[in-house]
Amino acid sequence: MIDEMILSMMSWIASTTGQPVPAPPAVALRSVSVRPSLSPLAPHLLAVHESDTATVHLARDWDESDPVDQSVLLHALLHHVQSRSPCTCRFHNARESDAYRLQALWLGQQGIDFRLAFGMSPSLISRLRLCARDAAAIR
């Protein structure tokens, strides 16, 4: 079922962003750890995209039936698309901002409020958006 979910999500990413969709990444279940500085949502981390190997690592407790967990996979898949795009953004915060924005949009389409699902403050979302605008201005 996860293969169909990945293809569906990558198709959604393509239709939403207009970016071409590369071949799907490999998916591996494992313990996922991240340096807290990499993500403001690190306590909720369930997936990591490794661009060098085109692999999404999902935490063993990732639940494919939970739309919030599915949104984390979508976030990682967007990073996969970003890493394969000829017009990659050089700034981590801008890439994260785009991924969180699409994750929030997808969750909204599922009837779930992103901020409530993750406990993310409006000020953090604003800072991520600011970083993306700043990065876009100097690209």
PDB file of C-alpha atoms in Angstrom:
ATOM      1  CA  MET A   1       0.000   0.000   0.000  1.00  0.00           C
ATOM      2  CA  ILE A   2       2.841   2.413   0.697  1.00  0.00           C
ATOM      3  CA  ASP A   3       3.973   2.299  -2.938  1.00  0.00           C
ATOM      4  CA  GLU A   4       0.538   3.472  -4.089  1.00  0.00           C
ATOM      5  CA  MET A   5       0.522   6.163  -1.400  1.00  0.00           C
ATOM      6  CA  ILE A   6       3.924   7.434  -2.531  1.00  0.00           C
ATOM      7  CA  LEU A   7       2.864   7.565  -6.190  1.00  0.00           C
ATOM      8  CA  SER A   8      -0.351   9.355  -5.268  1.00  0.00           C
ATOM      9  CA  MET A   9       1.494  11.882  -3.112  1.00  0.00           C
ATOM     10  CA  MET A  10       4.148  12.518  -5.744  1.00  0.00           C
ATOM     11  CA  SER A  11       1.403  13.094  -8.297  1.00  0.00           C
ATOM     12  CA  TRP A  12      -0.246  15.548  -5.867  1.00  0.00           C
ATOM     13  CA  ILE A  13       3.097  17.335  -5.366  1.00  0.00           C
ATOM     14  CA  ALA A  14       3.543  17.633  -9.152  1.00  0.00           C
ATOM     15  CA  SER A  15       0.055  18.996  -9.726  1.00  0.00           C
ATOM     16  CA  THR A  16       0.355  21.406  -6.794  1.00  0.00           C
ATOM     17  CA  THR A  17       3.870  22.700  -7.460  1.00  0.00           C
ATOM     18  CA  GLY A  18       4.206  22.254 -11.210  1.00  0.00           C
ATOM     19  CA  GLN A  19       7.567  20.561 -10.623  1.00  0.00           C
ATOM     20  CA  PRO A  20       8.414  17.446 -12.610  1.00  0.00           C
ATOM     21  CA  VAL A  21       8.251  14.268 -10.585  1.00  0.00           C
ATOM     22  CA  PRO A  22      11.393  12.141 -10.448  1.00  0.00           C
ATOM     23  CA  ALA A  23      11.404   8.395  -9.877  1.00  0.00           C
ATOM     24  CA  PRO A  24      10.104   7.611  -6.399  1.00  0.00           C
ATOM     25  CA  PRO A  25      12.652   7.322  -3.619  1.00  0.00           C
ATOM     26  CA  ALA A  26      13.533   4.101  -1.873  1.00  0.00           C
ATOM     27  CA  VAL A  27      11.797   3.753   1.486  1.00  0.00           C
ATOM     28  CA  ALA A  28      13.391   2.220   4.559  1.00  0.00           C
ATOM     29  CA  LEU A  29      11.875   1.639   7.979  1.00  0.00           C
ATOM     30  CA  ARG A  30      14.297   2.310  10.804  1.00  0.00           C
ATOM     31  CA  SER A  31      14.892   4.310  13.906  1.00  0.00           C
ATOM     32  CA  VAL A  32      15.063   7.906  12.783  1.00  0.00           C
ATOM     33  CA  SER A  33      17.064  10.489  14.651  1.00  0.00           C
ATOM     34  CA  VAL A  34      17.819  14.069  13.771  1.00  0.00           C
ATOM     35  CA  ARG A  35      19.774  16.910  15.271  1.00  0.00           C
ATOM     36  CA  PRO A  36      17.142  19.164  16.877  1.00  0.00           C
ATOM     37  CA  SER A  37      18.477  22.187  14.974  1.00  0.00           C
ATOM     38  CA  LEU A  38      17.479  20.636  11.642  1.00  0.00           C
ATOM     39  CA  SER A  39      13.757  20.901  12.212  1.00  0.00           C
ATOM     40  CA  PRO A  40      11.501  22.970  14.431  1.00  0.00           C
ATOM     41  CA  LEU A  41       9.234  19.913  14.503  1.00  0.00           C
ATOM     42  CA  ALA A  42      11.968  17.471  15.557  1.00  0.00           C
ATOM     43  CA  PRO A  43       9.875  15.970  18.372  1.00  0.00           C
ATOM     44  CA  HIS A  44       7.368  14.899  15.707  1.00  0.00           C
ATOM     45  CA  LEU A  45       9.972  13.598  13.310  1.00  0.00           C
ATOM     46  CA  LEU A  46       8.878  10.414  11.613  1.00  0.00           C
ATOM     47  CA  ALA A  47      10.705  10.676   8.283  1.00  0.00           C
ATOM     48  CA  VAL A  48      14.011  11.875   6.887  1.00  0.00           C
ATOM     49  CA  HIS A  49      14.940  12.292   3.236  1.00  0.00           C
ATOM     50  CA  GLU A  50      18.514  11.385   2.395  1.00  0.00           C
ATOM     51  CA  SER A  51      19.258  13.049  -0.933  1.00  0.00           C
ATOM     52  CA  ASP A  52      22.573  11.256  -1.583  1.00  0.00           C
ATOM     53  CA  THR A  53      20.835   7.875  -1.708  1.00  0.00           C
ATOM     54  CA  ALA A  54      17.347   9.059  -2.754  1.00  0.00           C
ATOM     55  CA  THR A  55      15.923   7.319   0.294  1.00  0.00           C
ATOM     56  CA  VAL A  56      13.145   8.261   2.673  1.00  0.00           C
ATOM     57  CA  HIS A  57      13.733   6.763   6.100  1.00  0.00           C
ATOM     58  CA  LEU A  58      10.490   6.253   8.011  1.00  0.00           C
ATOM     59  CA  ALA A  59      10.400   5.704  11.747  1.00  0.00           C
ATOM     60  CA  ARG A  60       9.311   2.225  12.741  1.00  0.00           C
ATOM     61  CA  ASP A  61       6.272   3.700  14.496  1.00  0.00           C
ATOM     62  CA  TRP A  62       5.137   5.628  11.393  1.00  0.00           C
ATOM     63  CA  ASP A  63       1.471   4.742  10.853  1.00  0.00           C
ATOM     64  CA  GLU A  64       0.354   4.599   7.225  1.00  0.00           C
ATOM     65  CA  SER A  65      -3.311   4.875   8.282  1.00  0.00           C
ATOM     66  CA  ASP A  66      -2.756   8.156  10.194  1.00  0.00           C
ATOM     67  CA  PRO A  67      -3.183  11.246   7.954  1.00  0.00           C
ATOM     68  CA  VAL A  68      -0.773  13.250  10.142  1.00  0.00           C
ATOM     69  CA  ASP A  69       1.900  10.576   9.699  1.00  0.00           C
ATOM     70  CA  GLN A  70       1.071  10.472   5.986  1.00  0.00           C
ATOM     71  CA  SER A  71       1.701  14.227   5.848  1.00  0.00           C
ATOM     72  CA  VAL A  72       5.192  13.657   7.250  1.00  0.00           C
ATOM     73  CA  LEU A  73       5.877  11.268   4.378  1.00  0.00           C
ATOM     74  CA  LEU A  74       4.553  13.905   1.969  1.00  0.00           C
ATOM     75  CA  HIS A  75       6.973  16.435   3.511  1.00  0.00           C
ATOM     76  CA  ALA A  76       9.893  14.030   2.950  1.00  0.00           C
ATOM     77  CA  LEU A  77       8.722  13.315  -0.598  1.00  0.00           C
ATOM     78  CA  LEU A  78       8.738  17.017  -1.385  1.00  0.00           C
ATOM     79  CA  HIS A  79      12.367  17.137  -0.249  1.00  0.00           C
ATOM     80  CA  HIS A  80      13.017  14.257  -2.655  1.00  0.00           C
ATOM     81  CA  VAL A  81      11.419  16.250  -5.492  1.00  0.00           C
ATOM     82  CA  GLN A  82      13.378  19.366  -4.450  1.00  0.00           C
ATOM     83  CA  SER A  83      16.671  17.465  -4.423  1.00  0.00           C
ATOM     84  CA  ARG A  84      16.071  16.179  -7.955  1.00  0.00           C
ATOM     85  CA  SER A  85      14.865  19.492  -9.372  1.00  0.00           C
ATOM     86  CA  PRO A  86      17.186  21.393 -11.719  1.00  0.00           C
ATOM     87  CA  CYS A  87      16.204  24.560  -9.870  1.00  0.00           C
ATOM     88  CA  THR A  88      17.043  23.471  -6.337  1.00  0.00           C
ATOM     89  CA  CYS A  89      16.874  26.010  -3.568  1.00  0.00           C
ATOM     90  CA  ARG A  90      20.168  26.430  -1.789  1.00  0.00           C
ATOM     91  CA  PHE A  91      18.667  27.534   1.506  1.00  0.00           C
ATOM     92  CA  HIS A  92      17.544  24.936   4.023  1.00  0.00           C
ATOM     93  CA  ASN A  93      14.910  27.212   5.594  1.00  0.00           C
ATOM     94  CA  ALA A  94      13.369  28.019   2.211  1.00  0.00           C
ATOM     95  CA  ARG A  95      13.124  24.314   1.351  1.00  0.00           C
ATOM     96  CA  GLU A  96      11.619  23.624   4.773  1.00  0.00           C
ATOM     97  CA  SER A  97       9.161  26.481   4.398  1.00  0.00           C
ATOM     98  CA  ASP A  98       7.940  25.084   1.082  1.00  0.00           C
ATOM     99  CA  ALA A  99       7.661  21.589   2.556  1.00  0.00           C
ATOM    100  CA  TYR A 100       5.718  22.775   5.619  1.00  0.00           C
ATOM    101  CA  ARG A 101       3.444  24.913   3.446  1.00  0.00           C
ATOM    102  CA  LEU A 102       2.578  21.969   1.207  1.00  0.00           C
ATOM    103  CA  GLN A 103       2.241  19.660   4.189  1.00  0.00           C
ATOM    104  CA  ALA A 104      -0.217  22.127   5.765  1.00  0.00           C
ATOM    105  CA  LEU A 105      -2.132  22.422   2.474  1.00  0.00           C
ATOM    106  CA  TRP A 106      -2.386  18.641   2.122  1.00  0.00           C
ATOM    107  CA  LEU A 107      -3.496  18.237   5.744  1.00  0.00           C
ATOM    108  CA  GLY A 108      -6.084  20.988   5.243  1.00  0.00           C
ATOM    109  CA  GLN A 109      -7.488  19.029   2.310  1.00  0.00           C
ATOM    110  CA  GLN A 110      -7.838  16.095   4.716  1.00  0.00           C
ATOM    111  CA  GLY A 111      -9.735  18.348   7.162  1.00  0.00           C
ATOM    112  CA  ILE A 112      -6.827  18.605   9.628  1.00  0.00           C
ATOM    113  CA  ASP A 113      -5.334  21.862  10.924  1.00  0.00           C
ATOM    114  CA  PHE A 114      -1.540  21.709  10.630  1.00  0.00           C
ATOM    115  CA  ARG A 115      -0.905  23.914  13.667  1.00  0.00           C
ATOM    116  CA  LEU A 116      -3.177  21.823  15.865  1.00  0.00           C
ATOM    117  CA  ALA A 117      -1.706  18.543  14.614  1.00  0.00           C
ATOM    118  CA  PHE A 118       1.866  19.581  15.365  1.00  0.00           C
ATOM    119  CA  GLY A 119       1.490  22.274  18.018  1.00  0.00           C
ATOM    120  CA  MET A 120       3.308  24.690  15.736  1.00  0.00           C
ATOM    121  CA  SER A 121       3.024  28.307  16.692  1.00  0.00           C
ATOM    122  CA  PRO A 122       1.909  30.925  14.165  1.00  0.00           C
ATOM    123  CA  SER A 123       5.146  32.835  14.858  1.00  0.00           C
ATOM    124  CA  LEU A 124       7.263  29.855  13.780  1.00  0.00           C
ATOM    125  CA  ILE A 125       5.257  29.529  10.568  1.00  0.00           C
ATOM    126  CA  SER A 126       5.789  33.264   9.973  1.00  0.00           C
ATOM    127  CA  ARG A 127       9.551  32.900  10.525  1.00  0.00           C
ATOM    128  CA  LEU A 128       9.692  30.029   8.040  1.00  0.00           C
ATOM    129  CA  ARG A 129       7.787  32.107   5.479  1.00  0.00           C
ATOM    130  CA  LEU A 130      10.112  35.057   6.084  1.00  0.00           C
ATOM    131  CA  CYS A 131      13.132  32.844   5.498  1.00  0.00           C
ATOM    132  CA  ALA A 132      11.649  31.641   2.213  1.00  0.00           C
ATOM    133  CA  ARG A 133      10.944  35.210   1.043  1.00  0.00           C
ATOM    134  CA  ASP A 134      14.461  36.305   2.031  1.00  0.00           C
ATOM    135  CA  ALA A 135      15.984  33.378   0.176  1.00  0.00           C
ATOM    136  CA  ALA A 136      13.868  34.032  -2.901  1.00  0.00           C
ATOM    137  CA  ALA A 137      14.948  37.670  -2.919  1.00  0.00           C
ATOM    138  CA  ILE A 138      18.646  36.792  -3.145  1.00  0.00           C
ATOM    139  CA  ARG A 139      18.437  33.764  -5.482  1.00  0.00           C
TER     140      ARG A 139
END
